[in-house]
Amino acid sequence: MSAGFGIGAQVVVRDVSEDDRSPWPDEPSGVIVRAGGSAIAGVWGRAARSRMWWVEFDEPQTDAAGDGPFPSAQVPERYLELAPVVAD
């Protein structure tokens, strides 16, 4: 696994750049609940150009096309950042 991503990781969904926008415009946070694409960990999505993960959002989200709200979604890893650590 790269960059600490895996099941149970707390993440935030973000744009990669102005030209590579996330399908989730509100930058939702959530937790990775399983590998995307299949049951095999670290599966690469052909169209996605990066590893895919299922993220269960903290709150249901509407995608960039206005569909939803969705409680979870398959998200390419390139749009994920590990959530900041919260101090006690």
Coordinates of N, CA and C in Angstrom, one line a residue:
M1 N 0.8 -1.2 0.0 CA 0.0 0.0 0.0 C 0.9 1.2 0.0
S2 N 0.4 2.3 -0.6 CA 1.2 3.5 -0.7 C 0.7 4.5 0.2
A3 N 1.5 5.4 0.7 CA 1.2 6.6 1.5 C 0.3 6.3 2.7
G4 N 0.3 5.1 3.3 CA -0.5 4.8 4.4 C -2.0 4.5 4.2
F5 N -2.4 4.4 2.9 CA -3.8 4.1 2.7 C -4.1 2.7 2.9
G6 N -5.2 2.4 3.4 CA -5.7 1.0 3.7 C -7.0 1.0 4.4
I7 N -7.5 -0.1 4.7 CA -8.8 -0.2 5.4 C -8.6 0.4 6.8
G8 N -9.6 1.2 7.1 CA -9.6 1.9 8.4 C -8.9 3.3 8.4
A9 N -8.3 3.6 7.3 CA -7.6 5.0 7.2 C -8.7 6.1 7.1
Q10 N -8.5 7.1 7.9 CA -9.3 8.3 7.9 C -8.8 9.2 6.7
V11 N -9.7 9.6 5.8 CA -9.2 10.3 4.6 C -10.1 11.5 4.4
V12 N -9.6 12.4 3.5 CA -10.3 13.6 3.0 C -10.2 13.5 1.5
V13 N -11.3 13.7 0.7 CA -11.3 13.6 -0.7 C -11.1 15.0 -1.2
R14 N -10.0 15.2 -2.1 CA -9.7 16.5 -2.6 C -9.3 16.5 -4.0
D15 N -9.4 17.7 -4.7 CA -8.9 17.8 -6.1 C -7.4 17.6 -6.1
V16 N -7.0 17.0 -7.2 CA -5.5 16.9 -7.5 C -5.0 18.2 -8.0
S17 N -5.7 18.8 -8.9 CA -5.3 20.1 -9.5 C -6.5 20.7 -10.1
E18 N -6.4 21.9 -10.7 CA -7.5 22.6 -11.3 C -8.0 21.8 -12.5
D19 N -7.1 21.0 -13.1 CA -7.4 20.2 -14.3 C -7.9 18.8 -13.9
D20 N -7.7 18.4 -12.7 CA -8.0 17.0 -12.3 C -8.8 17.1 -11.0
R21 N -10.1 17.4 -11.2 CA -11.0 17.7 -10.1 C -11.6 16.4 -9.6
S22 N -11.8 16.3 -8.3 CA -12.5 15.2 -7.6 C -13.9 15.2 -8.0
P23 N -14.6 14.0 -8.1 CA -16.0 13.9 -8.4 C -16.8 14.3 -7.2
W24 N -16.2 14.7 -6.1 CA -16.8 15.0 -4.8 C -16.4 16.4 -4.4
P25 N -17.2 17.5 -4.9 CA -16.8 18.9 -4.8 C -16.7 19.4 -3.4
D26 N -17.4 18.8 -2.4 CA -17.4 19.4 -1.1 C -16.3 18.9 -0.2
E27 N -15.3 18.2 -0.8 CA -14.1 17.7 -0.1 C -14.5 16.9 1.2
P28 N -15.3 15.9 1.0 CA -15.8 15.1 2.2 C -14.7 14.3 2.9
S29 N -14.9 14.1 4.1 CA -14.0 13.2 4.9 C -14.8 11.8 5.1
G30 N -14.0 10.8 5.4 CA -14.6 9.5 5.7 C -13.5 8.5 6.0
V31 N -13.9 7.3 6.0 CA -13.0 6.2 6.3 C -13.0 5.1 5.2
I32 N -11.8 4.6 4.9 CA -11.7 3.6 3.8 C -12.2 2.3 4.5
V33 N -13.2 1.7 3.8 CA -13.8 0.4 4.3 C -13.4 -0.8 3.5
R34 N -13.0 -0.7 2.3 CA -12.5 -1.8 1.5 C -11.8 -1.3 0.3
A35 N -11.0 -2.3 -0.3 CA -10.3 -2.0 -1.6 C -11.4 -1.9 -2.7
G36 N -11.2 -1.0 -3.6 CA -12.1 -0.8 -4.7 C -11.8 -1.8 -5.9
G37 N -12.8 -1.9 -6.7 CA -12.6 -2.7 -7.9 C -12.9 -4.2 -7.8
S38 N -12.4 -4.8 -6.7 CA -12.7 -6.2 -6.3 C -12.3 -6.4 -4.9
A39 N -12.3 -7.6 -4.5 CA -12.0 -8.0 -3.1 C -10.5 -8.0 -2.9
I40 N -9.7 -7.9 -3.9 CA -8.2 -8.0 -3.8 C -7.7 -6.6 -3.4
A41 N -6.9 -6.5 -2.4 CA -6.4 -5.2 -1.9 C -5.4 -4.6 -3.0
G42 N -5.5 -3.3 -3.2 CA -4.6 -2.6 -4.0 C -4.9 -2.8 -5.5
V43 N -6.2 -3.0 -5.9 CA -6.6 -3.1 -7.3 C -6.5 -1.8 -7.9
W44 N -5.9 -1.8 -9.1 CA -5.8 -0.5 -9.9 C -7.0 -0.4 -10.9
G45 N -7.6 0.7 -10.9 CA -8.7 1.0 -11.8 C -8.1 1.5 -13.2
R46 N -8.5 0.9 -14.2 CA -7.9 1.3 -15.5 C -8.3 2.7 -15.9
A47 N -9.5 3.1 -15.8 CA -10.0 4.4 -16.1 C -9.5 5.4 -15.1
A48 N -9.3 5.0 -13.9 CA -9.0 5.9 -12.8 C -7.5 6.3 -12.7
R49 N -6.7 5.5 -13.4 CA -5.2 5.7 -13.4 C -4.6 5.7 -12.0
S50 N -5.3 5.1 -11.0 CA -4.8 5.0 -9.7 C -5.5 3.9 -9.0
R51 N -5.0 3.5 -7.8 CA -5.7 2.5 -7.0 C -7.0 3.1 -6.5
M52 N -8.0 2.2 -6.4 CA -9.3 2.6 -6.0 C -9.6 2.1 -4.5
W53 N -10.3 2.9 -3.8 CA -10.8 2.5 -2.4 C -12.2 2.9 -2.2
W54 N -13.0 2.1 -1.5 CA -14.3 2.4 -1.1 C -14.2 3.3 0.2
V55 N -14.8 4.5 0.1 CA -14.8 5.4 1.3 C -16.2 5.5 1.8
E56 N -16.4 5.3 3.1 CA -17.7 5.6 3.7 C -17.6 7.0 4.3
F57 N -18.4 7.9 3.7 CA -18.3 9.3 4.1 C -18.9 9.5 5.5
D58 N -18.3 10.6 6.2 CA -18.8 11.0 7.5 C -20.3 11.4 7.4
E59 N -20.6 12.0 6.3 CA -22.0 12.5 6.0 C -22.3 12.1 4.5
P60 N -23.5 11.7 4.1 CA -23.8 11.4 2.7 C -23.5 12.6 1.8
Q61 N -23.0 12.3 0.6 CA -22.4 13.3 -0.3 C -23.1 13.3 -1.6
T62 N -23.2 14.5 -2.2 CA -23.7 14.6 -3.6 C -22.5 14.8 -4.5
D63 N -22.5 14.1 -5.6 CA -21.3 14.2 -6.5 C -21.4 15.4 -7.4
A64 N -20.3 15.6 -8.2 CA -20.2 16.8 -9.1 C -21.4 16.9 -10.1
A65 N -22.0 15.8 -10.5 CA -23.1 15.7 -11.4 C -24.4 16.1 -10.7
G66 N -24.4 16.2 -9.4 CA -25.6 16.5 -8.7 C -26.4 15.3 -8.2
D67 N -25.8 14.1 -8.5 CA -26.4 12.8 -8.0 C -26.2 12.6 -6.6
G68 N -27.1 11.9 -5.9 CA -26.9 11.5 -4.5 C -28.0 12.0 -3.7
P69 N -27.8 12.0 -2.4 CA -26.6 11.8 -1.7 C -26.2 10.3 -1.5
F70 N -24.9 10.1 -1.5 CA -24.4 8.7 -1.3 C -23.7 8.6 0.0
P71 N -23.9 7.5 0.7 CA -23.2 7.3 2.0 C -21.8 6.8 1.8
S72 N -21.5 6.2 0.6 CA -20.1 5.8 0.3 C -19.9 5.8 -1.2
A73 N -18.7 5.7 -1.6 CA -18.3 5.6 -3.0 C -16.9 5.1 -3.2
Q74 N -16.7 4.6 -4.4 CA -15.4 4.1 -4.8 C -14.6 5.4 -5.3
V75 N -13.5 5.6 -4.7 CA -12.7 6.8 -5.0 C -11.3 6.5 -5.4
P76 N -10.8 7.1 -6.5 CA -9.4 6.8 -6.9 C -8.5 7.4 -5.8
E77 N -7.4 6.7 -5.5 CA -6.5 7.1 -4.5 C -5.9 8.4 -4.7
R78 N -5.7 8.8 -6.0 CA -5.1 10.1 -6.2 C -5.9 11.3 -5.7
Y79 N -7.2 11.1 -5.4 CA -8.0 12.2 -4.8 C -8.0 12.1 -3.2
L80 N -7.3 11.1 -2.6 CA -7.4 11.0 -1.2 C -6.1 11.5 -0.5
E81 N -6.4 12.1 0.6 CA -5.3 12.6 1.5 C -5.6 12.0 2.9
L82 N -4.6 11.6 3.6 CA -4.9 11.1 5.0 C -5.3 12.3 5.8
A83 N -6.4 12.1 6.6 CA -6.9 13.1 7.5 C -5.9 13.5 8.5
P84 N -5.8 14.7 8.9 CA -4.9 15.2 9.9 C -5.1 14.5 11.2
V85 N -4.1 14.2 12.0 CA -4.2 13.6 13.3 C -4.8 14.6 14.3
V86 N -5.7 14.2 15.1 CA -6.3 15.1 16.1 C -5.7 14.8 17.4
A87 N -5.1 15.8 18.0 CA -4.5 15.6 19.3 C -5.6 15.5 20.4
D88 N -5.2 14.7 21.4 CA -6.2 14.5 22.6 C -6.3 15.8 23.4

